[in-house]
Coordinates of C-alpha atoms in Angstrom, one line a residue:
Chain A
M1 CA -22.3 -19.1 30.8
K2 CA -21.7 -20.1 26.8
E3 CA -20.9 -16.5 24.8
Y4 CA -21.6 -16.5 21.0
Y5 CA -21.2 -14.1 17.9
L6 CA -22.8 -13.4 15.5
G7 CA -22.4 -12.5 11.8
L8 CA -24.1 -10.8 9.4
D9 CA -23.3 -10.3 5.9
L10 CA -25.0 -7.7 4.2
G11 CA -25.7 -7.8 0.2
G12 CA -27.9 -5.7 -2.5
T13 CA -30.8 -9.1 -3.1
K14 CA -29.3 -11.2 0.1
I15 CA -28.9 -11.2 3.7
L16 CA -27.1 -13.7 5.8
A17 CA -26.7 -14.2 9.6
G18 CA -25.2 -17.4 12.0
L19 CA -24.1 -17.8 15.0
A20 CA -21.2 -18.8 16.0
D21 CA -19.7 -20.1 18.9
A22 CA -16.6 -19.0 20.6
Q23 CA -14.6 -20.7 18.5
G24 CA -16.4 -19.6 15.4
N25 CA -18.0 -23.1 14.5
I26 CA -21.1 -21.6 13.2
I27 CA -24.4 -22.8 14.6
T28 CA -27.4 -22.2 12.7
R29 CA -27.7 -20.2 9.8
S30 CA -30.5 -18.1 7.8
R31 CA -30.9 -16.2 4.7
K32 CA -33.6 -13.6 4.0
E33 CA -33.9 -11.4 0.7
T34 CA -32.7 -8.5 1.3
E35 CA -36.0 -6.2 -0.7
A36 CA -33.5 -3.3 -1.3
E37 CA -36.3 -1.8 -3.3
L38 CA -38.5 -1.1 -0.4
G39 CA -36.2 0.9 1.5
E40 CA -34.7 2.0 4.4
D41 CA -36.4 1.0 7.1
K42 CA -37.4 -2.7 5.7
I43 CA -33.5 -3.0 4.6
I44 CA -33.3 -3.2 8.8
E45 CA -35.8 -4.9 8.6
N46 CA -35.2 -7.9 7.4
M47 CA -31.8 -7.6 9.0
I48 CA -33.0 -8.2 12.7
E49 CA -35.5 -10.5 11.7
T50 CA -32.7 -12.7 10.0
I51 CA -30.3 -12.7 13.3
E52 CA -33.7 -13.8 15.6
E53 CA -35.2 -16.5 13.0
V54 CA -30.9 -17.4 14.3
L55 CA -31.0 -17.4 17.1
N56 CA -34.0 -18.9 17.5
K57 CA -33.0 -22.0 16.1
A58 CA -30.5 -22.1 18.5
G59 CA -32.3 -21.2 21.5
V60 CA -30.2 -18.6 22.3
S61 CA -30.8 -15.4 24.1
K62 CA -29.8 -11.9 22.7
E63 CA -27.7 -11.2 26.3
Q64 CA -25.8 -14.9 25.3
V65 CA -24.4 -12.6 22.6
R66 CA -21.1 -10.5 23.1
T67 CA -20.9 -9.2 19.3
L68 CA -22.3 -8.9 16.3
G69 CA -20.6 -8.0 13.3
I70 CA -21.7 -7.2 10.2
G71 CA -20.5 -6.7 6.5
S72 CA -22.1 -4.4 3.8
P73 CA -21.5 -2.5 0.7
G74 CA -19.8 0.5 1.5
P75 CA -18.3 3.2 1.2
L76 CA -19.1 3.2 4.9
D77 CA -17.7 5.0 8.2
A78 CA -16.8 2.0 10.3
K79 CA -16.0 4.1 13.5
K80 CA -18.7 5.8 13.6
G81 CA -20.4 2.4 12.2
I82 CA -22.5 5.1 9.2
I83 CA -22.9 3.6 5.8
I84 CA -22.1 6.6 3.6
E85 CA -23.8 5.8 0.5
N86 CA -24.5 2.3 -2.0
S87 CA -24.9 2.0 -5.8
N88 CA -26.9 -1.0 -5.0
L89 CA -28.5 -0.2 -1.9
P90 CA -31.1 2.9 -1.8
W91 CA -28.7 4.2 2.0
K92 CA -27.3 7.6 2.5
N93 CA -25.3 8.0 5.6
V94 CA -27.6 5.7 7.5
Q95 CA -26.6 4.8 11.2
L96 CA -26.5 1.2 10.8
V97 CA -24.5 0.4 14.4
K98 CA -26.5 2.8 16.4
K99 CA -29.8 1.1 15.3
M100 CA -28.9 -2.6 15.1
E101 CA -28.0 -1.9 18.9
T102 CA -30.9 -0.2 19.8
A103 CA -33.5 -2.5 18.4
L104 CA -31.3 -5.9 19.1
G105 CA -29.2 -4.8 22.4
I106 CA -26.4 -6.1 20.9
N107 CA -23.2 -4.6 20.6
T108 CA -22.2 -4.4 16.8
L109 CA -19.3 -3.5 14.6
L110 CA -19.5 -2.8 10.8
K111 CA -16.3 -3.2 8.4
N112 CA -16.8 -2.7 4.6
D113 CA -17.2 -6.5 2.9
A114 CA -13.8 -6.7 1.6
N115 CA -12.2 -6.0 4.5
A116 CA -14.7 -8.2 6.3
A117 CA -13.6 -10.9 3.7
A118 CA -10.6 -10.1 4.3
L119 CA -10.7 -10.9 8.6
G120 CA -12.4 -14.4 7.5
E121 CA -9.5 -15.5 5.9
K122 CA -7.2 -14.1 8.1
W123 CA -8.9 -15.8 10.8
F124 CA -10.8 -19.3 9.5
G125 CA -9.2 -19.5 5.7
A126 CA -6.0 -19.2 3.5
G127 CA -4.6 -17.0 5.9
K128 CA -5.0 -18.9 8.8
K129 CA -1.2 -18.9 9.5
V130 CA 0.2 -15.8 8.6
D131 CA 0.1 -12.8 10.4
N132 CA 0.9 -10.7 7.2
M133 CA -1.6 -10.7 3.9
V134 CA -3.2 -9.3 1.6
Y135 CA -7.0 -10.1 0.6
L136 CA -8.1 -9.3 -3.0
T137 CA -11.8 -9.9 -4.3
I138 CA -12.1 -10.7 -8.3
S139 CA -15.7 -9.8 -8.6
T140 CA -18.1 -7.2 -10.3
G141 CA -15.7 -4.7 -8.8
I142 CA -11.5 -5.3 -7.8
G143 CA -11.8 -4.7 -3.8
G144 CA -9.3 -5.5 -0.8
G145 CA -8.5 -6.0 2.6
A146 CA -5.0 -5.5 4.4
I147 CA -4.1 -6.8 7.2
I148 CA -0.7 -6.3 9.5
N149 CA 0.5 -7.6 12.1
K150 CA -2.7 -9.8 12.8
E151 CA -4.4 -6.3 12.5
L152 CA -6.7 -5.0 9.5
F153 CA -5.6 -2.1 8.2
S154 CA -8.6 0.2 7.8
G155 CA -7.0 3.4 7.1
V156 CA -7.7 6.6 8.7
N157 CA -11.2 7.4 7.6
D158 CA -11.9 3.6 6.5
N159 CA -10.3 3.3 2.5
A160 CA -7.3 1.5 2.8
C161 CA -7.0 -1.0 0.3
E162 CA -8.8 0.2 -2.4
I163 CA -6.4 -1.8 -5.1
G164 CA -8.7 -2.2 -8.0
H165 CA -9.0 1.8 -8.3
T166 CA -4.9 2.0 -8.6
V167 CA -4.2 3.5 -12.2
I168 CA -2.0 0.7 -14.0
D169 CA -2.1 2.2 -17.1
P170 CA -3.5 6.0 -18.1
D171 CA -4.8 5.2 -21.4
G172 CA -6.6 2.2 -20.4
P173 CA -10.6 1.6 -20.4
L174 CA -12.8 4.5 -18.3
C175 CA -13.7 3.3 -15.1
G176 CA -16.7 2.9 -12.8
C177 CA -15.1 5.7 -10.6
G178 CA -14.3 8.1 -14.1
N179 CA -10.9 7.3 -14.6
H180 CA -9.2 5.3 -16.8
G181 CA -7.0 2.3 -16.4
C182 CA -7.8 1.8 -13.0
L183 CA -6.8 -2.4 -12.3
E184 CA -10.9 -3.0 -11.7
S185 CA -11.2 -1.6 -15.1
F186 CA -9.5 -4.3 -17.1
S187 CA -9.9 -7.4 -14.2
S188 CA -12.9 -7.4 -12.7
G189 CA -15.7 -9.3 -14.2
T190 CA -17.7 -6.3 -14.9
S191 CA -14.6 -5.3 -17.6
I192 CA -14.3 -9.1 -18.1
G193 CA -18.2 -8.6 -19.9
K194 CA -18.2 -5.0 -21.5
R195 CA -14.8 -6.6 -23.8
A196 CA -16.6 -9.6 -24.6
R197 CA -19.8 -7.8 -25.8
E198 CA -17.1 -5.5 -27.6
A199 CA -15.8 -8.6 -28.8
A200 CA -18.7 -9.9 -29.8
A201 CA -20.8 -6.6 -31.4
A202 CA -17.6 -6.3 -34.0
G203 CA -18.4 -10.1 -35.0
K204 CA -15.5 -11.7 -34.0
S205 CA -16.9 -13.9 -31.1
K206 CA -19.9 -15.7 -33.1
K207 CA -18.7 -18.5 -29.8
M208 CA -19.9 -15.7 -27.6
L209 CA -23.5 -14.5 -29.4
D210 CA -24.7 -18.3 -29.9
L211 CA -23.9 -18.7 -26.4
A212 CA -25.8 -15.6 -25.5
D213 CA -28.7 -16.4 -27.6
N214 CA -27.4 -14.0 -30.1
I215 CA -28.0 -11.0 -27.6
I216 CA -25.1 -9.4 -27.4
E217 CA -26.5 -7.5 -23.8
D218 CA -26.8 -11.0 -22.1
I219 CA -23.3 -11.3 -22.4
D220 CA -21.3 -11.4 -19.4
A221 CA -17.9 -12.5 -17.9
V222 CA -19.7 -16.3 -17.3
I223 CA -20.1 -16.3 -21.2
C224 CA -16.9 -15.7 -22.2
A225 CA -15.7 -17.9 -19.4
Q226 CA -17.5 -20.5 -20.8
A227 CA -17.2 -19.6 -24.8
A228 CA -13.4 -20.2 -23.5
Y229 CA -13.6 -23.5 -21.8
Q230 CA -15.2 -24.1 -25.3
G231 CA -11.5 -23.2 -27.0
D232 CA -12.8 -19.6 -28.1
Q233 CA -9.7 -18.0 -29.2
I234 CA -11.5 -13.9 -28.5
A235 CA -13.1 -15.3 -25.5
I236 CA -9.4 -16.9 -24.2
D237 CA -7.4 -13.9 -25.1
I238 CA -9.5 -11.2 -23.3
F239 CA -9.1 -13.7 -19.7
E240 CA -5.3 -13.7 -20.5
K241 CA -5.5 -10.1 -21.1
A242 CA -7.8 -9.2 -17.9
G243 CA -5.0 -11.7 -16.0
Y244 CA -1.9 -9.8 -17.2
Y245 CA -3.2 -6.8 -15.8
L246 CA -4.2 -8.3 -12.6
G247 CA -0.7 -9.7 -12.3
I248 CA 0.2 -5.4 -12.7
G249 CA -1.5 -5.2 -9.8
L250 CA 0.0 -8.2 -7.8
G251 CA 3.2 -7.0 -8.6
N252 CA 2.3 -3.6 -7.1
V253 CA 1.1 -5.3 -4.3
V254 CA 4.3 -7.5 -3.5
N255 CA 6.5 -3.9 -3.8
I256 CA 3.9 -2.2 -1.4
F257 CA 3.1 -4.4 0.9
N258 CA 5.7 -7.0 1.4
T259 CA 3.3 -9.3 2.9
E260 CA 3.9 -12.8 3.4
M261 CA 0.4 -14.0 1.8
I262 CA -1.8 -12.5 -1.2
I263 CA -5.5 -14.4 -1.3
L264 CA -7.4 -14.2 -4.5
G265 CA -11.2 -14.4 -4.4
G266 CA -14.3 -13.1 -5.9
G267 CA -16.6 -15.1 -8.2
V268 CA -14.4 -14.6 -11.3
M269 CA -12.1 -16.8 -9.7
K270 CA -13.8 -19.7 -10.6
A271 CA -12.9 -19.0 -13.6
S272 CA -8.9 -18.9 -12.5
D273 CA -7.5 -21.6 -14.9
L274 CA -8.2 -19.5 -17.8
F275 CA -6.1 -16.3 -16.8
L276 CA -4.2 -16.9 -13.5
D277 CA -1.0 -18.5 -14.7
Q278 CA -0.8 -15.5 -16.7
A279 CA -1.1 -12.8 -13.6
L280 CA 1.7 -15.2 -11.3
K281 CA 3.6 -14.8 -14.1
T282 CA 3.4 -11.0 -14.8
M283 CA 3.5 -10.9 -10.9
K284 CA 6.7 -12.4 -10.9
D285 CA 8.2 -9.8 -13.8
I286 CA 7.3 -6.4 -12.1
A287 CA 7.4 -7.8 -7.8
L288 CA 11.1 -7.3 -7.1
P289 CA 13.5 -10.2 -5.8
G290 CA 13.3 -9.2 -1.8
P291 CA 9.6 -9.0 -1.2
L292 CA 8.9 -11.9 -3.7
E293 CA 11.3 -13.7 -2.2
I294 CA 8.9 -14.2 0.8
V295 CA 5.0 -13.9 -0.6
T296 CA 3.0 -16.8 -1.7
V297 CA -0.6 -16.4 -3.6
K298 CA -3.2 -18.8 -1.9
E299 CA -7.1 -18.7 -3.4
A300 CA -9.1 -18.1 -0.8
E301 CA -10.5 -21.3 1.2
L302 CA -13.6 -19.9 2.4
G303 CA -15.7 -19.7 -1.1
S304 CA -19.5 -19.1 -0.5
D305 CA -19.2 -18.4 3.1
I306 CA -16.5 -15.8 2.5
G307 CA -19.2 -13.3 3.4
L308 CA -21.0 -15.0 6.8
M309 CA -17.4 -15.7 8.1
G310 CA -16.0 -12.1 7.3
A311 CA -18.4 -10.6 9.4
I312 CA -18.2 -13.0 12.1
A313 CA -14.8 -12.7 12.0
V314 CA -15.2 -8.9 11.8
A315 CA -17.4 -10.2 15.5
M316 CA -14.7 -11.8 16.9
E317 CA -11.6 -10.1 16.0
D318 CA -10.2 -8.4 19.2
R319 CA -10.5 -11.6 20.7
L320 CA -8.8 -13.8 17.7
I321 CA -6.1 -11.4 18.3
K322 CA -6.2 -12.2 22.2
N323 CA -5.5 -15.3 22.3
E324 CA -3.5 -16.1 19.7
Chain B
M1 CA 23.3 10.5 33.3
K2 CA 22.5 12.0 30.7
E3 CA 21.3 9.8 28.3
Y4 CA 22.3 10.9 24.9
Y5 CA 21.6 9.0 21.3
L6 CA 23.4 8.9 17.9
G7 CA 22.3 8.6 14.5
L8 CA 24.2 8.0 11.0
D9 CA 23.7 8.6 7.6
L10 CA 25.5 6.9 5.3
G11 CA 25.9 7.1 1.6
G12 CA 27.7 6.6 -0.9
T13 CA 29.9 10.0 -1.0
K14 CA 30.0 10.7 2.8
I15 CA 29.7 10.1 5.9
L16 CA 27.4 12.3 8.1
A17 CA 26.6 11.9 12.1
G18 CA 25.4 13.5 14.9
L19 CA 24.7 13.3 18.7
A20 CA 20.9 14.1 19.7
D21 CA 19.9 14.5 23.1
A22 CA 16.6 12.6 25.1
Q23 CA 14.9 15.2 22.7
G24 CA 16.3 14.8 19.8
N25 CA 18.6 18.1 19.8
I26 CA 21.8 17.5 17.8
I27 CA 24.4 18.4 19.7
T28 CA 27.1 17.8 17.2
R29 CA 27.6 16.6 14.1
S30 CA 30.5 15.0 12.1
R31 CA 31.5 14.6 8.3
K32 CA 33.6 12.3 6.5
E33 CA 33.9 10.7 2.7
T34 CA 32.6 7.6 2.2
E35 CA 36.2 6.4 0.4
A36 CA 33.6 3.2 -1.1
E37 CA 36.1 2.2 -3.3
L38 CA 38.7 1.7 -1.1
G39 CA 36.3 -1.0 0.8
E40 CA 34.1 -2.1 3.2
D41 CA 36.0 -2.7 5.7
K42 CA 37.6 0.8 5.2
I43 CA 33.9 2.0 5.0
I44 CA 33.0 1.0 8.5
E45 CA 36.2 2.2 9.9
N46 CA 35.3 5.6 8.9
M47 CA 31.8 5.1 9.4
I48 CA 33.4 4.1 13.5
E49 CA 35.7 7.4 13.0
T50 CA 32.9 9.9 12.7
I51 CA 31.1 8.4 15.4
E52 CA 34.2 9.2 18.0
E53 CA 34.6 11.9 16.6
V54 CA 31.0 13.3 17.6
L55 CA 31.1 12.1 21.1
N56 CA 34.6 13.2 21.9
K57 CA 34.0 16.5 20.5
A58 CA 31.1 16.3 22.9
G59 CA 32.7 15.0 25.1
V60 CA 30.3 12.3 26.3
S61 CA 30.9 8.9 26.7
K62 CA 30.0 5.8 25.1
E63 CA 28.4 4.3 27.8
Q64 CA 25.9 7.3 27.4
V65 CA 24.9 7.0 24.1
R66 CA 21.5 4.4 24.4
T67 CA 20.9 3.6 20.8
L68 CA 22.9 4.2 17.2
G69 CA 20.8 4.6 14.6
I70 CA 21.4 4.3 10.7
G71 CA 20.3 5.0 8.2
S72 CA 22.0 3.6 4.6
P73 CA 20.9 3.0 1.2
G74 CA 19.7 -0.5 0.2
P75 CA 18.4 -3.7 0.0
L76 CA 18.9 -4.4 3.8
D77 CA 17.8 -6.5 6.3
A78 CA 16.6 -4.6 8.7
K79 CA 15.5 -6.7 11.5
K80 CA 18.6 -8.8 10.8
G81 CA 21.1 -6.1 10.6
I82 CA 22.9 -7.1 7.7
I83 CA 22.6 -4.9 4.8
I84 CA 22.4 -7.2 1.5
E85 CA 24.1 -5.3 -1.3
N86 CA 24.2 -1.8 -2.3
S87 CA 25.0 -0.2 -6.1
N88 CA 26.7 2.6 -5.4
L89 CA 28.7 0.6 -2.1
P90 CA 30.9 -2.7 -2.6
W91 CA 28.6 -4.4 0.3
K92 CA 27.4 -8.2 0.2
N93 CA 25.6 -9.4 3.6
V94 CA 27.5 -7.0 5.4
Q95 CA 27.1 -7.5 9.1
L96 CA 27.0 -4.1 10.0
V97 CA 24.9 -4.2 13.3
K98 CA 27.0 -6.7 14.8
K99 CA 30.6 -4.9 13.3
M100 CA 29.3 -1.8 14.9
E101 CA 27.8 -3.0 18.2
T102 CA 31.4 -4.6 18.4
A103 CA 33.2 -1.9 17.7
L104 CA 31.8 1.1 19.7
G105 CA 29.7 -1.3 22.3
I106 CA 26.5 0.7 21.5
N107 CA 23.2 -0.7 20.5
T108 CA 22.5 0.1 16.8
L109 CA 19.5 -0.3 14.6
L110 CA 19.7 0.0 11.2
K111 CA 17.3 0.8 8.4
N112 CA 16.7 2.1 4.8
D113 CA 17.7 5.2 4.3
A114 CA 14.2 5.8 2.9
N115 CA 12.5 4.8 5.8
A116 CA 14.9 6.8 8.1
A117 CA 13.9 9.3 6.1
A118 CA 10.0 8.8 6.5
L119 CA 10.8 8.5 10.4
G120 CA 12.8 12.0 10.5
E121 CA 9.9 13.6 9.0
K122 CA 7.3 11.9 11.2
W123 CA 9.0 12.3 14.6
F124 CA 11.1 15.8 14.0
G125 CA 9.3 17.9 10.2
A126 CA 6.6 18.7 8.0
G127 CA 4.8 15.0 9.9
K128 CA 5.0 15.8 13.3
K129 CA 1.1 16.2 14.0
V130 CA 0.3 13.0 12.6
D131 CA 0.1 9.6 13.1
N132 CA -0.6 8.1 9.4
M133 CA 1.7 9.1 6.6
V134 CA 3.7 8.4 4.0
Y135 CA 6.9 9.9 2.6
L136 CA 8.5 10.0 -0.8
T137 CA 11.9 11.0 -1.8
I138 CA 11.7 11.5 -5.1
S139 CA 15.8 11.6 -6.3
T140 CA 17.9 10.1 -8.4
G141 CA 15.7 7.2 -7.6
I142 CA 12.2 7.5 -5.9
G143 CA 11.2 5.8 -2.7
G144 CA 9.4 5.6 -0.2
G145 CA 8.1 4.8 4.2
A146 CA 5.1 4.4 5.5
I147 CA 4.0 5.9 8.8
I148 CA 1.4 3.9 10.3
N149 CA -0.7 4.6 13.7
K150 CA 2.9 6.3 14.5
E151 CA 5.0 2.6 13.4
L152 CA 6.9 2.3 10.3
F153 CA 5.5 -0.2 8.5
S154 CA 8.2 -2.1 7.2
G155 CA 6.9 -5.3 5.5
V156 CA 7.8 -8.9 6.1
N157 CA 11.5 -8.6 5.9
D158 CA 12.1 -4.5 5.2
N159 CA 10.6 -4.1 1.7
A160 CA 7.7 -2.5 1.9
C161 CA 6.8 0.8 0.5
E162 CA 8.5 0.2 -3.0
I163 CA 6.5 2.3 -4.2
G164 CA 8.9 4.4 -7.0
H165 CA 8.8 0.3 -8.3
T166 CA 5.2 -0.3 -9.1
V167 CA 3.6 0.2 -12.3
I168 CA 1.8 2.6 -13.9
D169 CA 1.7 2.2 -16.9
P170 CA 3.7 -1.0 -18.6
D171 CA 4.5 0.9 -22.5
G172 CA 6.5 3.4 -20.1
P173 CA 10.8 3.5 -20.2
L174 CA 12.6 0.8 -18.9
C175 CA 13.4 1.6 -15.5
G176 CA 16.3 0.4 -14.1
C177 CA 14.8 -2.7 -12.1
G178 CA 14.0 -3.9 -15.3
N179 CA 10.3 -3.0 -15.8
H180 CA 9.0 -1.3 -17.6
G181 CA 6.5 1.9 -16.7
C182 CA 7.3 1.7 -12.7
L183 CA 7.1 4.9 -11.3
E184 CA 10.2 5.9 -11.0
S185 CA 11.0 5.9 -15.1
F186 CA 8.9 8.6 -15.3
S187 CA 9.4 11.1 -12.5
S188 CA 12.8 10.2 -10.3
G189 CA 16.2 12.8 -11.7
T190 CA 17.3 10.1 -13.6
S191 CA 14.2 9.8 -15.5
I192 CA 14.0 13.4 -16.1
G193 CA 17.6 13.5 -17.6
K194 CA 17.3 10.9 -19.6
R195 CA 14.2 12.5 -21.2
A196 CA 16.5 15.5 -21.1
R197 CA 19.1 13.7 -23.2
E198 CA 17.2 11.9 -25.2
A199 CA 15.0 16.0 -26.4
A200 CA 19.1 17.2 -26.8
A201 CA 19.5 15.0 -29.2
A202 CA 17.1 15.0 -31.3
G203 CA 17.6 18.8 -32.0
K204 CA 14.4 19.7 -30.1
S205 CA 15.8 22.0 -26.8
K206 CA 19.2 24.3 -27.8
K207 CA 18.6 25.1 -24.2
M208 CA 19.8 22.6 -22.8
L209 CA 22.4 22.0 -25.2
D210 CA 23.9 25.3 -24.2
L211 CA 24.1 25.2 -20.7
A212 CA 25.3 21.8 -21.1
D213 CA 28.1 23.5 -23.7
N214 CA 26.7 20.6 -26.0
I215 CA 27.7 17.8 -24.0
I216 CA 24.4 15.6 -24.0
E217 CA 25.6 13.7 -21.8
D218 CA 26.0 16.2 -19.9
I219 CA 21.9 17.1 -19.3
D220 CA 21.0 16.1 -16.2
A221 CA 17.9 16.7 -14.4
V222 CA 19.6 20.1 -13.0
I223 CA 19.9 21.3 -16.5
C224 CA 16.4 20.9 -17.8
A225 CA 15.2 23.3 -14.5
Q226 CA 17.7 25.4 -16.1
A227 CA 16.2 25.7 -19.4
A228 CA 12.8 25.2 -18.0
Y229 CA 13.1 28.4 -16.1
Q230 CA 14.9 29.7 -18.5
G231 CA 11.6 29.5 -20.7
D232 CA 12.4 26.5 -22.8
Q233 CA 8.8 24.5 -23.8
I234 CA 10.8 21.1 -24.8
A235 CA 11.7 21.5 -20.5
I236 CA 8.8 22.6 -18.6
D237 CA 6.8 19.7 -21.0
I238 CA 9.5 16.9 -19.6
F239 CA 8.4 17.9 -15.9
E240 CA 4.7 18.7 -16.7
K241 CA 5.1 14.8 -17.4
A242 CA 6.9 13.7 -15.2
G243 CA 4.4 15.6 -12.4
Y244 CA 1.7 14.4 -14.6
Y245 CA 3.3 10.2 -13.5
L246 CA 4.0 11.2 -9.8
G247 CA 0.1 12.2 -9.7
I248 CA -0.9 8.7 -10.5
G249 CA 1.6 7.1 -8.4
L250 CA 0.4 10.0 -5.7
G251 CA -3.6 8.9 -6.4
N252 CA -2.8 5.6 -5.9
V253 CA -0.8 6.0 -2.7
V254 CA -4.2 8.1 -1.7
N255 CA -6.6 5.0 -2.8
I256 CA -4.5 2.4 -0.6
F257 CA -2.7 4.3 2.6
N258 CA -5.9 6.1 3.1
T259 CA -3.2 8.1 4.8
E260 CA -3.6 11.8 6.8
M261 CA -0.5 13.3 5.4
I262 CA 1.9 12.2 2.0
I263 CA 5.2 13.8 2.6
L264 CA 7.3 15.0 -0.5
G265 CA 11.3 15.1 -0.3
G266 CA 14.5 14.3 -2.2
G267 CA 16.4 16.6 -4.2
V268 CA 14.2 16.5 -7.1
M269 CA 11.5 18.9 -5.0
K270 CA 14.0 21.7 -5.2
A271 CA 13.1 21.8 -8.4
S272 CA 9.0 21.5 -7.4
D273 CA 7.1 24.8 -8.9
L274 CA 7.8 23.3 -12.4
F275 CA 6.2 19.8 -11.6
L276 CA 4.1 19.7 -8.2
D277 CA 0.3 21.8 -9.4
Q278 CA 0.8 19.2 -12.2
A279 CA 1.0 16.4 -10.2
L280 CA -1.7 17.3 -7.4
K281 CA -4.3 17.7 -10.1
T282 CA -3.5 14.3 -11.2
M283 CA -3.4 13.1 -7.7
K284 CA -6.6 15.2 -7.2
D285 CA -8.5 13.2 -9.9
I286 CA -7.6 9.3 -9.6
A287 CA -8.3 9.6 -5.4
L288 CA -11.4 8.3 -4.3
P289 CA -13.5 10.8 -2.3
G290 CA -13.1 9.1 0.9
P291 CA -9.7 9.7 1.5
L292 CA -9.1 12.4 -0.5
E293 CA -11.3 14.5 2.2
I294 CA -8.6 13.4 5.1
V295 CA -4.9 13.4 3.2
T296 CA -2.5 17.1 3.2
V297 CA 0.2 16.5 0.9
K298 CA 3.5 18.7 2.2
E299 CA 6.8 19.1 1.4
A300 CA 9.6 17.7 3.9
E301 CA 11.1 20.2 6.2
L302 CA 14.6 18.3 7.4
G303 CA 16.3 19.5 4.1
S304 CA 19.8 17.7 4.2
D305 CA 19.8 17.4 7.1
I306 CA 16.6 14.4 6.5
G307 CA 19.2 11.6 6.4
L308 CA 21.1 12.6 9.8
M309 CA 17.9 13.4 11.5
G310 CA 16.2 10.3 10.1
A311 CA 19.5 8.2 11.8
I312 CA 18.3 10.2 14.9
A313 CA 14.4 8.6 14.8
V314 CA 15.9 5.4 13.5
A315 CA 17.5 5.0 17.1
M316 CA 14.9 7.1 18.9
E317 CA 12.1 5.8 17.4
D318 CA 10.9 3.1 20.8
R319 CA 11.6 6.6 22.7
L320 CA 9.4 8.6 21.0
I321 CA 5.9 6.5 20.5
K322 CA 6.0 5.5 24.2
N323 CA 6.2 9.4 25.2
E324 CA 3.6 10.8 23.3

């Protein structure tokens, strides 16, 4: 009997599901609104429907599926299969794995989205050839996942690699976590947008105000990037500064993980030409010669498929490690 | 035939060697001057003599020794058995493992001193009951070693866990590595001494000057601690500040490693009552709830034996992991 794997990428607004063969090639995929505002039961119903749609399209039965992998925003307890809570989804200690297994009869594994993405890039993306890598997503927030000797490093209760919440300047801006000067408070899309709005409100950038039709609240990292590409010096400086602090974070990652590869993904990387040079320069200043010598920094390769391929990698991880 | 293990703790001024039984109990030990100023060959001769002395005292033959473990300051390449260089020893790419194996005929393993100490605390000290821990030595510098799932996490070329050289405030003091604001530049014994000399030179602490017989250059972390214990507010503040930054480093370790235990060792910990409360308070502020919930901070238990017990743990690591 042919064997298949399912991946499900759960987001605040959309659910993506995909069916893969034993080589990790996606055969069919499906997409649905999360409808988070309709509550926990409705979200799970939508997840199940997305998976059934994927299976129906492919003409594959549940019995032919070996594992379902789910990538979800956290915090969550991967070992227990529980989502503890999330700012974009109305979860509170939801036994997600148990509920999915009961409804579908398919063995289910759960990981947080950054960890799933790290697994995706390791097995199907930029990290295919290395056994040790750290993935960083620079997005609304900054999340991370590390692969050590081919395996995901999860920590004792699935909270490892919160690199976005390491303090790199205690006099820095307030972070969503309540501290000052976390990496995330300098270099995430949210913080870039905040710096841009502050600059516009202080009358420093007419360009950004123009691009946002004079509505300061509409200025975000995307508009800041547009302004920078149009030569607005304030916007350029905001990205350079975000790059500088990202470089501190990367230098610290090099000195702590002594890894072969750092892979950078997430929406902010679409504007990488505005900050990556500065980040790499700072990283090289901070990193010690020994670990710097062997590390490479790459951009993520899976693009918008990273969540889905990550979820499939969650489902296939054991098999992939054994077959290598 | 009874089996034995040898440990050798190589320091800038002294060599300690010990013979342990298969349970890791030290049977005999010996000590010799390193005589680093006499060059590479003399150091190796002294190492060999210390080991032969230990074996003679115990009446144990080389054939009865399964492995010799060496803990040494780095940077070094543990896999290749080479010490790359060291600021206190006249090494330059010394094939130490090969030389020891040729001279003694005993299978030899090499680790850097902080990694060896982490293994020592894991198997014989404060970390005996946990499978995941991070050891930090707060000494002249700040070094680290992490145990993940019972095994030492060495990184790709033995440079993992350089936590002392993570930047936690880019506006901070110049560090020996050339960067500004590494953890080591705030909280090591060297940096505490430097802050103390600066304060004394600025006429802020008569107490420290008195304790150093008015010779500013003689003021170090030990004198600063004496002054603090005698109520000198400037000295107290210097330790509190060192504790605050150490707390940032600890919080970052919690958020990155999601470990069960952090063990703190090194000479500066003798004055832990001057800075540990502040460090733990700051750590708790910075750590995320998930990883904070499961972590414990402990003081190292092996005291001045940590280097020797660490070297013995290096020799015994494989066996200890298997027997657990």
